[in-house]
Short mmCIF file of N, CA and C in Angstrom, two decimals:
data_model
loop_
_atom_site.label_atom_id
_atom_site.label_comp_id
_atom_site.label_asym_id
_atom_site.label_seq_id
_atom_site.Cartn_x
_atom_site.Cartn_y
_atom_site.Cartn_z
N UNK K 1 0.04 -4.08 23.62
CA UNK K 1 0.37 -3.11 22.98
C UNK K 1 0.12 -3.01 21.32
N UNK K 2 -0.74 -2.74 20.63
CA UNK K 2 -1.39 -3.23 19.19
C UNK K 2 -0.79 -2.49 18.59
N UNK K 3 -0.30 -3.05 17.36
CA UNK K 3 0.33 -2.45 16.22
C UNK K 3 0.13 -1.20 15.51
N UNK K 4 -1.03 -0.92 15.69
CA UNK K 4 -1.04 0.86 15.64
C UNK K 4 -0.70 1.25 16.68
N UNK K 5 -1.03 1.03 17.82
CA UNK K 5 -0.60 1.71 18.52
C UNK K 5 0.82 2.06 18.90
N UNK K 6 1.41 1.14 18.47
CA UNK K 6 3.06 0.98 18.66
C UNK K 6 3.51 1.92 17.66
N UNK K 7 2.86 2.16 16.09
CA UNK K 7 3.34 2.59 15.14
C UNK K 7 3.10 4.58 15.69
N UNK K 8 1.72 4.54 15.92
CA UNK K 8 1.78 5.63 16.76
C UNK K 8 2.51 6.47 17.54
N UNK K 9 3.30 5.11 18.47
CA UNK K 9 4.53 5.54 19.36
C UNK K 9 5.38 6.24 18.68
N UNK K 10 5.84 5.45 17.54
CA UNK K 10 6.77 6.04 16.60
C UNK K 10 6.99 7.41 16.04
N UNK K 11 5.31 8.00 16.48
CA UNK K 11 5.13 9.21 15.61
C UNK K 11 4.46 9.05 14.28
N UNK K 12 3.74 8.13 13.59
CA UNK K 12 2.95 7.92 12.17
C UNK K 12 1.85 8.91 13.11
N UNK K 13 0.78 9.41 12.17
CA UNK K 13 -0.25 9.66 12.13
C UNK K 13 -1.41 9.06 12.39
N UNK K 14 -2.57 8.71 13.17
CA UNK K 14 -3.38 7.78 13.38
C UNK K 14 -3.81 7.49 11.88
N UNK K 15 -3.65 7.77 11.08
CA UNK K 15 -4.82 7.82 9.93
C UNK K 15 -3.45 6.47 8.93
N UNK K 16 -2.44 7.27 8.74
CA UNK K 16 -0.92 6.21 8.79
C UNK K 16 -1.23 4.93 9.44
N UNK K 17 -0.74 4.56 10.88
CA UNK K 17 -1.03 4.02 11.70
C UNK K 17 -1.96 2.73 11.20
N UNK K 18 -3.43 3.16 10.53
CA UNK K 18 -4.08 2.15 11.02
C UNK K 18 -4.05 1.82 9.54
N UNK K 19 -3.89 2.48 8.68
CA UNK K 19 -3.35 1.83 6.91
C UNK K 19 -2.28 0.88 7.36
N UNK K 20 -1.06 1.01 7.80
CA UNK K 20 -0.27 0.02 8.21
C UNK K 20 -0.61 -1.16 9.00
N UNK K 21 -1.58 -0.91 10.35
CA UNK K 21 -1.70 -2.03 11.11
C UNK K 21 -2.89 -2.90 10.10
N UNK K 22 -3.80 -2.74 9.91
CA UNK K 22 -5.15 -2.92 9.35
C UNK K 22 -5.50 -3.17 7.83
N UNK K 23 -4.33 -2.77 6.89
CA UNK K 23 -4.04 -3.12 5.47
C UNK K 23 -2.97 -3.79 5.05
N UNK K 24 -1.99 -2.99 5.42
CA UNK K 24 -0.85 -3.34 5.13
C UNK K 24 -0.16 -4.38 5.58
N UNK K 25 -0.15 -4.49 6.88
CA UNK K 25 0.71 -5.44 7.26
C UNK K 25 0.05 -6.91 7.19
N UNK K 26 -1.16 -7.34 6.94
CA UNK K 26 -2.04 -8.63 7.20
C UNK K 26 -1.30 -8.80 5.61
N UNK K 27 -1.59 -7.89 4.62
CA UNK K 27 -1.20 -8.28 3.47
C UNK K 27 0.36 -8.52 2.94
N UNK K 28 0.68 -8.16 3.88
CA UNK K 28 2.57 -8.53 3.59
C UNK K 28 3.27 -9.54 4.57
N UNK K 29 2.46 -9.98 6.04
CA UNK K 29 2.98 -10.70 6.13
C UNK K 29 1.84 -11.86 7.04
N UNK K 30 2.27 -13.44 7.47
CA UNK K 30 1.00 -14.02 7.99
C UNK K 30 0.78 -13.33 9.03
N UNK K 31 -0.49 -13.05 8.99
CA UNK K 31 -1.76 -12.81 10.33
C UNK K 31 -1.11 -11.34 10.89
N UNK K 32 -0.22 -10.81 9.59
CA UNK K 32 0.14 -9.44 10.49
C UNK K 32 1.18 -9.25 11.09
N UNK K 33 1.59 -10.38 11.57
CA UNK K 33 3.28 -10.68 12.52
C UNK K 33 4.27 -10.53 11.84
N UNK K 34 5.64 -9.59 12.34
CA UNK K 34 6.51 -9.40 11.56
C UNK K 34 7.02 -11.02 11.20
N UNK K 35 7.29 -10.56 10.03
CA UNK K 35 8.52 -12.23 10.09
C UNK K 35 9.93 -11.38 10.67
N UNK K 36 10.95 -12.26 11.63
CA UNK K 36 11.73 -12.12 12.05
C UNK K 36 13.31 -12.27 11.64
N UNK K 37 12.55 -12.36 10.36
CA UNK K 37 14.07 -13.24 9.44
C UNK K 37 13.75 -12.65 7.62
N UNK K 38 14.95 -12.44 7.37
CA UNK K 38 14.73 -12.56 5.74
C UNK K 38 14.51 -13.83 4.79
N UNK K 39 13.73 -13.52 3.95
CA UNK K 39 12.82 -14.50 2.91
C UNK K 39 12.71 -14.23 1.52
N UNK K 40 12.81 -14.79 0.76
CA UNK K 40 12.32 -14.68 -0.90
C UNK K 40 10.91 -14.36 -0.98
N UNK K 41 10.86 -13.09 -1.05
CA UNK K 41 8.82 -12.91 -1.63
C UNK K 41 8.55 -13.69 -3.08
N UNK K 42 7.44 -13.49 -3.24
CA UNK K 42 7.04 -14.20 -4.13
C UNK K 42 7.82 -14.15 -6.01
N UNK K 43 8.61 -12.56 -6.15
CA UNK K 43 8.68 -13.05 -7.08
C UNK K 43 10.69 -12.59 -6.56
N UNK K 44 10.98 -13.41 -5.56
CA UNK K 44 12.52 -13.12 -5.35
C UNK K 44 13.42 -12.06 -4.83
N UNK K 45 12.10 -11.49 -4.32
CA UNK K 45 13.23 -10.28 -3.45
C UNK K 45 13.63 -10.66 -2.29
N UNK K 46 14.49 -10.41 -1.76
CA UNK K 46 14.84 -10.22 -0.48
C UNK K 46 13.96 -9.33 0.36
N UNK K 47 12.98 -10.01 1.58
CA UNK K 47 12.41 -9.31 2.08
C UNK K 47 12.43 -9.58 3.43
N UNK K 48 11.96 -8.67 4.42
CA UNK K 48 11.96 -8.80 5.88
C UNK K 48 10.98 -8.37 6.84
N UNK K 49 10.34 -8.74 8.04
CA UNK K 49 9.49 -7.79 8.86
C UNK K 49 8.43 -7.72 8.08
N UNK K 50 8.03 -6.54 7.65
CA UNK K 50 6.56 -6.30 7.14
C UNK K 50 6.57 -5.84 5.56
N UNK K 51 7.31 -6.55 4.95
CA UNK K 51 7.61 -6.25 3.54
C UNK K 51 8.69 -5.03 3.30
N UNK K 52 9.38 -4.90 4.22
CA UNK K 52 10.75 -4.33 4.11
C UNK K 52 11.58 -4.90 2.96
N UNK K 53 11.93 -4.20 1.68
CA UNK K 53 12.61 -4.57 1.19
C UNK K 53 14.45 -3.41 1.00
N UNK K 54 15.14 -3.53 0.45
CA UNK K 54 16.28 -3.13 0.87
C UNK K 54 17.77 -3.77 0.45
N UNK K 55 18.57 -2.54 -0.14
CA UNK K 55 20.05 -3.42 -0.56
C UNK K 55 20.69 -4.08 0.41
N UNK K 56 20.20 -3.63 1.95
CA UNK K 56 21.19 -4.02 3.19
C UNK K 56 20.73 -5.50 4.01
N UNK K 57 19.65 -5.81 2.95
CA UNK K 57 19.23 -7.02 3.33
C UNK K 57 20.08 -8.19 2.95
N UNK K 58 20.09 -9.36 3.57
CA UNK K 58 21.01 -10.62 3.21
C UNK K 58 20.11 -12.17 3.55
N UNK K 59 20.28 -12.82 2.96
CA UNK K 59 19.69 -13.81 3.51
C UNK K 59 19.70 -14.61 4.34
N UNK K 60 19.53 -14.93 5.49
CA UNK K 60 19.72 -15.24 7.09
C UNK K 60 19.71 -14.16 7.54
N UNK K 61 19.18 -13.71 7.49
CA UNK K 61 19.23 -11.78 8.79
C UNK K 61 18.22 -12.13 9.55
N UNK K 62 18.82 -11.53 10.96
CA UNK K 62 17.27 -11.95 11.72
C UNK K 62 17.50 -10.39 12.87
N UNK K 63 15.70 -10.44 13.04
CA UNK K 63 15.68 -8.97 13.26
C UNK K 63 14.99 -9.12 14.67
N UNK K 64 14.51 -8.74 15.85
CA UNK K 64 13.86 -7.87 16.81
C UNK K 64 12.83 -7.76 16.06
N UNK K 65 11.54 -8.36 16.88
CA UNK K 65 10.00 -7.37 16.48
C UNK K 65 10.15 -6.00 16.88
N UNK K 66 10.88 -5.32 17.82
CA UNK K 66 10.92 -3.74 18.11
C UNK K 66 11.64 -3.62 16.53
N UNK K 67 12.78 -4.24 16.26
CA UNK K 67 13.38 -3.81 14.90
C UNK K 67 12.58 -4.03 13.76
N UNK K 68 11.66 -4.86 13.65
CA UNK K 68 10.89 -4.61 12.85
C UNK K 68 10.05 -3.56 12.66
N UNK K 69 9.28 -3.41 13.60
CA UNK K 69 8.13 -1.84 13.89
C UNK K 69 9.06 -0.79 13.69
N UNK K 70 9.82 -0.52 14.16
CA UNK K 70 10.73 0.71 13.67
C UNK K 70 11.24 0.46 11.82
N UNK K 71 10.98 -0.39 11.29
CA UNK K 71 11.58 -0.65 9.97
C UNK K 71 10.35 -0.13 9.38
N UNK K 72 9.42 -0.62 9.62
CA UNK K 72 8.10 -0.03 9.06
C UNK K 72 7.10 0.64 8.95
N UNK K 73 7.61 1.58 10.22
CA UNK K 73 7.37 2.67 10.71
C UNK K 73 7.97 3.74 9.57
N UNK K 74 9.02 3.46 9.33
CA UNK K 74 10.27 4.01 8.20
C UNK K 74 9.34 3.88 7.45
N UNK K 75 9.44 2.73 6.76
CA UNK K 75 9.06 2.81 5.17
C UNK K 75 7.80 3.34 5.53
N UNK K 76 6.37 3.66 6.34
CA UNK K 76 5.55 3.83 6.10
C UNK K 76 5.44 5.06 5.78
N UNK K 77 6.46 5.83 6.64
CA UNK K 77 6.42 7.38 6.79
C UNK K 77 6.97 7.98 5.40
N UNK K 78 7.90 7.14 4.89
CA UNK K 78 8.34 7.31 3.62
C UNK K 78 7.75 7.56 2.54
N UNK K 79 6.65 6.31 2.40
CA UNK K 79 5.68 6.01 1.22
C UNK K 79 4.77 6.89 1.44
N UNK K 80 4.13 7.58 2.60
CA UNK K 80 3.07 8.13 2.80
C UNK K 80 3.84 9.24 2.27
N UNK K 81 4.75 9.98 2.52
CA UNK K 81 5.36 11.81 2.34
C UNK K 81 5.29 11.40 0.39
N UNK K 82 5.93 10.45 -0.01
CA UNK K 82 5.34 10.05 -1.57
C UNK K 82 4.43 10.04 -1.78
N UNK K 83 3.13 9.65 -1.03
CA UNK K 83 1.96 9.72 -1.91
C UNK K 83 1.01 11.04 -1.50
N UNK K 84 1.75 11.62 -0.49
CA UNK K 84 1.36 13.27 -0.16
C UNK K 84 1.59 13.82 -1.03
N UNK K 85 2.78 13.91 -1.77
CA UNK K 85 3.49 14.77 -2.75
C UNK K 85 3.28 14.33 -3.93
N UNK K 86 2.56 12.91 -4.50
CA UNK K 86 2.44 12.59 -5.78
C UNK K 86 0.44 12.78 -5.77
N UNK K 87 -0.04 13.24 -4.80
CA UNK K 87 -1.52 13.56 -5.09
C UNK K 87 -2.14 15.19 -4.66
N UNK K 88 -0.82 15.86 -4.23
CA UNK K 88 -1.09 16.98 -3.99
C UNK K 88 -1.84 17.92 -5.39
N UNK K 89 -3.21 18.80 -5.07
CA UNK K 89 -3.15 19.05 -3.90
C UNK K 89 -4.68 18.62 -3.75
N UNK K 90 -4.79 17.40 -4.11
CA UNK K 90 -5.95 16.57 -3.95
C UNK K 90 -6.19 15.88 -2.07
N UNK K 91 -7.50 16.95 -1.37
CA UNK K 91 -7.62 16.13 0.04
C UNK K 91 -8.30 14.79 0.08
N UNK K 92 -7.36 13.82 0.38
CA UNK K 92 -7.72 12.70 0.34
C UNK K 92 -8.74 12.12 1.37
N UNK K 93 -9.58 11.63 0.97
CA UNK K 93 -10.56 11.10 1.98
C UNK K 93 -9.52 9.71 2.82
N UNK K 94 -9.86 9.63 4.16
CA UNK K 94 -8.98 8.07 4.94
C UNK K 94 -8.94 7.33 4.28
N UNK K 95 -9.90 7.01 3.46
CA UNK K 95 -10.17 5.65 2.94
C UNK K 95 -9.11 5.50 1.53
N UNK K 96 -9.18 6.76 0.88
CA UNK K 96 -8.07 6.53 0.19
C UNK K 96 -6.73 6.76 0.12
N UNK K 97 -6.56 7.31 1.36
CA UNK K 97 -5.53 7.71 2.07
C UNK K 97 -4.48 6.19 1.91
N UNK K 98 -5.91 5.47 2.82
CA UNK K 98 -4.99 3.83 3.12
C UNK K 98 -4.66 2.77 1.94
N UNK K 99 -5.82 3.21 1.54
CA UNK K 99 -6.03 2.56 0.02
C UNK K 99 -4.25 2.87 -1.02
N UNK K 100 -4.18 4.16 -1.22
CA UNK K 100 -3.53 4.68 -2.22
C UNK K 100 -1.63 3.81 -1.27
N UNK K 101 -1.93 4.52 -0.13
CA UNK K 101 -0.64 4.39 0.91
C UNK K 101 -0.45 2.89 0.83
N UNK K 102 -1.23 2.02 1.05
CA UNK K 102 -0.79 0.25 0.67
C UNK K 102 -0.42 0.51 -0.73
N UNK K 103 -1.22 0.63 -1.43
CA UNK K 103 -0.69 0.58 -3.23
C UNK K 103 0.92 1.26 -3.17
N UNK K 104 1.20 1.92 -2.56
CA UNK K 104 2.11 2.71 -3.10
C UNK K 104 3.62 1.80 -2.45
N UNK K 105 2.74 1.47 -1.14
CA UNK K 105 4.18 0.37 0.25
C UNK K 105 4.30 -0.59 -0.60
N UNK K 106 3.69 -1.07 -1.81
CA UNK K 106 3.44 -2.83 -2.21
C UNK K 106 3.95 -2.63 -4.08
N UNK K 107 3.39 -1.08 -4.41
CA UNK K 107 3.66 -0.94 -5.75
C UNK K 107 4.81 -0.11 -6.14
N UNK K 108 5.32 1.02 -5.44
CA UNK K 108 6.48 1.80 -5.79
C UNK K 108 5.54 3.46 -5.89
N UNK K 109 6.43 3.94 -5.53
CA UNK K 109 5.52 5.15 -5.63
C UNK K 109 6.35 5.75 -7.55
N UNK K 110 6.67 5.31 -7.89
CA UNK K 110 7.10 5.24 -9.12
C UNK K 110 6.29 5.02 -10.34
N UNK K 111 5.59 3.69 -10.07
CA UNK K 111 4.91 2.91 -10.30
C UNK K 111 3.57 3.76 -10.56
N UNK K 112 3.21 4.33 -8.77
CA UNK K 112 1.90 5.21 -8.70
C UNK K 112 1.77 6.24 -9.78
N UNK K 113 3.26 7.12 -9.56
CA UNK K 113 3.02 8.69 -10.45
C UNK K 113 2.83 8.70 -11.76
N UNK K 114 3.44 7.35 -12.40
CA UNK K 114 3.15 7.25 -13.70
C UNK K 114 1.28 6.57 -14.26
N UNK K 115 0.86 6.24 -12.91
CA UNK K 115 -0.62 5.50 -13.61
C UNK K 115 -1.41 5.93 -14.01
N UNK K 116 -2.15 5.57 -14.39
CA UNK K 116 -4.14 5.99 -15.08
C UNK K 116 -4.61 6.64 -13.63
N UNK K 117 -4.34 5.58 -12.46
CA UNK K 117 -5.35 5.75 -11.41
C UNK K 117 -4.92 7.10 -11.20
N UNK K 118 -3.51 7.92 -11.21
CA UNK K 118 -3.25 9.10 -10.45
C UNK K 118 -3.80 10.15 -11.00
N UNK K 119 -3.91 9.44 -12.72
CA UNK K 119 -4.22 10.78 -13.34
C UNK K 119 -5.85 11.04 -13.19
N UNK K 120 -6.64 10.05 -13.07
CA UNK K 120 -7.88 9.97 -12.93
C UNK K 120 -8.07 10.97 -11.43
N UNK K 121 -7.80 10.59 -10.21
CA UNK K 121 -7.32 11.17 -8.73
C UNK K 121 -7.03 12.18 -9.18
N UNK K 122 -6.14 13.26 -9.79
CA UNK K 122 -5.61 14.52 -10.01
C UNK K 122 -7.09 15.27 -11.09
N UNK K 123 -7.32 14.57 -12.39
CA UNK K 123 -8.44 15.02 -12.88
C UNK K 123 -9.42 15.26 -11.90
N UNK K 124 -10.17 14.80 -10.67
CA UNK K 124 -11.15 14.74 -10.18
C UNK K 124 -11.40 13.57 -10.00
N UNK K 125 -11.76 12.43 -11.00
CA UNK K 125 -12.37 11.52 -10.81
C UNK K 125 -11.97 10.17 -9.86
N UNK K 126 -12.74 10.86 -9.24
CA UNK K 126 -11.75 9.89 -7.85
C UNK K 126 -12.52 8.36 -7.71
N UNK K 127 -13.92 8.23 -7.76
CA UNK K 127 -14.60 7.17 -8.20
C UNK K 127 -13.70 5.63 -8.84
N UNK K 128 -13.83 6.95 -10.62
CA UNK K 128 -13.08 5.65 -11.07
C UNK K 128 -11.77 5.96 -10.63
N UNK K 129 -11.06 6.22 -10.19
CA UNK K 129 -9.20 6.30 -9.93
C UNK K 129 -9.59 4.92 -8.70
N UNK K 130 -10.43 4.84 -7.91
CA UNK K 130 -10.45 3.70 -7.11
C UNK K 130 -10.63 2.42 -7.60
N UNK K 131 -11.67 2.32 -8.55
CA UNK K 131 -11.67 1.42 -9.32
C UNK K 131 -10.92 0.74 -10.54
N UNK K 132 -9.68 1.96 -10.85
CA UNK K 132 -8.80 0.87 -10.92
C UNK K 132 -7.71 0.30 -10.09
N UNK K 133 -8.17 0.28 -8.98
CA UNK K 133 -7.28 -0.74 -7.90
C UNK K 133 -7.62 -2.14 -8.35
N UNK K 134 -8.82 -2.61 -8.94
CA UNK K 134 -8.87 -3.85 -9.23
C UNK K 134 -9.09 -3.98 -10.84
N UNK K 135 -8.97 -3.04 -11.71
CA UNK K 135 -9.55 -2.61 -12.97
C UNK K 135 -8.06 -3.35 -13.77
N UNK K 136 -8.08 -4.94 -14.08
CA UNK K 136 -6.67 -4.43 -14.69
C UNK K 136 -6.31 -3.93 -15.91
N UNK K 137 -7.62 -3.97 -16.78
CA UNK K 137 -7.52 -4.06 -17.84
C UNK K 137 -8.73 -3.23 -18.35
N UNK K 138 -9.23 -2.10 -18.73
CA UNK K 138 -10.65 -1.35 -18.90
C UNK K 138 -10.35 -0.17 -19.38
N UNK K 139 -11.60 0.54 -19.58
CA UNK K 139 -11.66 1.39 -20.72
C UNK K 139 -10.29 2.59 -20.19
N UNK K 140 -10.03 2.51 -19.21
CA UNK K 140 -8.86 3.76 -18.79
C UNK K 140 -7.54 2.98 -19.21
N UNK K 141 -7.11 1.75 -19.70
CA UNK K 141 -5.90 1.23 -19.72
C UNK K 141 -5.44 -0.37 -18.68
N UNK K 142 -4.71 -0.48 -19.03
CA UNK K 142 -4.56 -1.46 -17.91
C UNK K 142 -3.28 -1.05 -16.70
N UNK K 143 -3.91 -1.73 -15.53
CA UNK K 143 -3.08 -1.16 -14.33
C UNK K 143 -2.17 -2.03 -14.23
N UNK K 144 -2.20 -3.08 -14.24
CA UNK K 144 -1.19 -4.18 -13.66
C UNK K 144 -0.93 -4.47 -12.33
N UNK K 145 -1.73 -3.62 -11.31
CA UNK K 145 -1.25 -3.67 -9.88
C UNK K 145 -1.80 -4.95 -9.06
N UNK K 146 -1.98 -6.12 -10.05
CA UNK K 146 -1.90 -7.49 -9.30
C UNK K 146 -0.70 -8.73 -9.89
N UNK K 147 0.04 -7.93 -10.68
CA UNK K 147 1.17 -9.20 -11.25
C UNK K 147 2.14 -8.35 -10.71
N UNK K 148 3.15 -9.16 -10.17
CA UNK K 148 4.52 -8.73 -10.16
C UNK K 148 5.40 -10.02 -11.13
N UNK K 149 6.85 -9.20 -11.63
CA UNK K 149 7.15 -9.94 -12.65
C UNK K 149 6.52 -10.95 -13.54
N UNK K 150 5.58 -9.72 -13.98
CA UNK K 150 4.65 -10.40 -15.10
C UNK K 150 3.59 -11.48 -14.92
N UNK K 151 3.71 -11.59 -13.35
CA UNK K 151 2.87 -13.11 -13.18
C UNK K 151 1.73 -12.31 -12.09
N UNK K 152 0.09 -12.78 -12.59
CA UNK K 152 -0.35 -12.48 -12.34
C UNK K 152 -0.56 -13.19 -10.24
N UNK K 153 -0.58 -12.76 -9.70
CA UNK K 153 -0.90 -12.98 -8.05
C UNK K 153 -1.79 -13.03 -6.93
N UNK K 154 -2.54 -14.06 -6.49
CA UNK K 154 -3.89 -14.11 -6.26
C UNK K 154 -3.80 -13.15 -5.54
N UNK K 155 -2.85 -13.65 -4.36
CA UNK K 155 -2.81 -12.16 -2.74
C UNK K 155 -2.51 -10.87 -3.34
N UNK K 156 -2.17 -10.49 -4.79
CA UNK K 156 -2.06 -9.51 -4.84
C UNK K 156 -3.87 -8.49 -4.98
N UNK K 157 -4.70 -9.76 -5.86
CA UNK K 157 -5.60 -9.64 -6.27
C UNK K 157 -6.78 -9.01 -4.53
N UNK K 158 -6.36 -10.48 -4.26
CA UNK K 158 -7.71 -9.96 -3.17
C UNK K 158 -7.13 -8.53 -2.11
N UNK K 159 -5.53 -8.41 -2.03
CA UNK K 159 -4.93 -6.99 -1.49
C UNK K 159 -5.97 -5.77 -1.84
N UNK K 160 -6.02 -6.00 -3.58
CA UNK K 160 -6.56 -4.71 -4.35
C UNK K 160 -7.55 -4.66 -3.96
N UNK K 161 -8.60 -5.78 -4.12
CA UNK K 161 -10.14 -5.75 -3.75
C UNK K 161 -10.51 -4.69 -2.45
N UNK K 162 -9.45 -5.29 -1.01
CA UNK K 162 -9.72 -4.77 0.12
C UNK K 162 -9.06 -3.12 0.06
N UNK K 163 -8.51 -2.85 -1.16
CA UNK K 163 -7.93 -1.21 -1.01
C UNK K 163 -9.39 -1.03 -1.52
N UNK K 164 -9.98 -1.25 -2.25
CA UNK K 164 -10.73 -0.76 -3.13
C UNK K 164 -12.19 -0.31 -2.47
N UNK K 165 -12.21 -1.72 -1.59
CA UNK K 165 -13.59 -1.61 -0.86
C UNK K 165 -13.39 0.20 0.27
N UNK K 166 -11.90 0.02 0.90
CA UNK K 166 -11.17 1.17 1.72
C UNK K 166 -11.50 2.58 1.31
N UNK K 167 -10.97 2.57 -0.63
CA UNK K 167 -11.16 3.78 -0.89
C UNK K 167 -12.18 4.12 -1.73
N UNK K 168 -13.41 3.65 -1.56
CA UNK K 168 -14.60 3.73 -1.90
C UNK K 168 -15.52 4.27 -0.91
N UNK K 169 -15.15 3.51 0.56
CA UNK K 169 -16.01 3.77 1.49
C UNK K 169 -16.63 5.32 1.96
N UNK K 170 -15.27 6.15 1.67
CA UNK K 170 -15.83 7.73 1.94
C UNK K 170 -16.41 8.65 0.80
N UNK K 171 -16.35 7.72 0.09
CA UNK K 171 -16.84 8.79 -1.34
C UNK K 171 -18.11 8.15 -1.78
N UNK K 172 -19.07 9.87 -2.21
CA UNK K 172 -20.41 9.07 -2.68
C UNK K 172 -20.58 9.14 -4.02
N UNK K 173 -20.93 7.47 -4.19
CA UNK K 173 -20.95 6.68 -5.42
C UNK K 173 -22.54 7.25 -5.92
N UNK K 174 -23.01 8.28 -7.03
CA UNK K 174 -24.25 8.11 -6.91
C UNK K 174 -25.26 7.12 -7.78
N UNK K 175 -26.40 6.63 -7.58
CA UNK K 175 -27.08 5.32 -7.97
C UNK K 175 -27.09 5.98 -9.48
N UNK K 176 -27.46 4.81 -10.78
CA UNK K 176 -28.15 5.26 -12.11
C UNK K 176 -29.13 4.17 -11.76
N UNK K 177 -29.98 5.15 -12.65
CA UNK K 177 -31.59 4.75 -12.52
C UNK K 177 -31.51 4.09 -14.06
#
């Protein structure tokens, strides 16, 4: 059974499961497979499985694949509820939903809430909002989405480019002459 199927079996929507399996999991763990123990992420945060963090984690904890999938499903569900609350009343495309879910999962709902990206999205500037994923500093300000603990991480740059491509895929982008 695929990761997407496992997530759907735990009650996640197809769109959330798809984002989790195809965008978030590959960015959070090697080959998108759960890391079955705790480890320190690039900025020294104790992490397990597929990017799960929390005060209950300690170094040298071990988990089964099923425990990891269940933690991932719970974390995705929480991030999805936060995304829906923070983007209401905008009806997101599937691509926007996946991209912004990945961003919140990685960057946090509080950071998303105060972001220029969200302000642009709520104003109806959807293409500009998607471009914020990779625009470190530009006419709309600096987003910092590729930094962790004030360090620019190449892995985050790659992740944001993938999110941006998915974000833009369903949006009409008029050609300029």
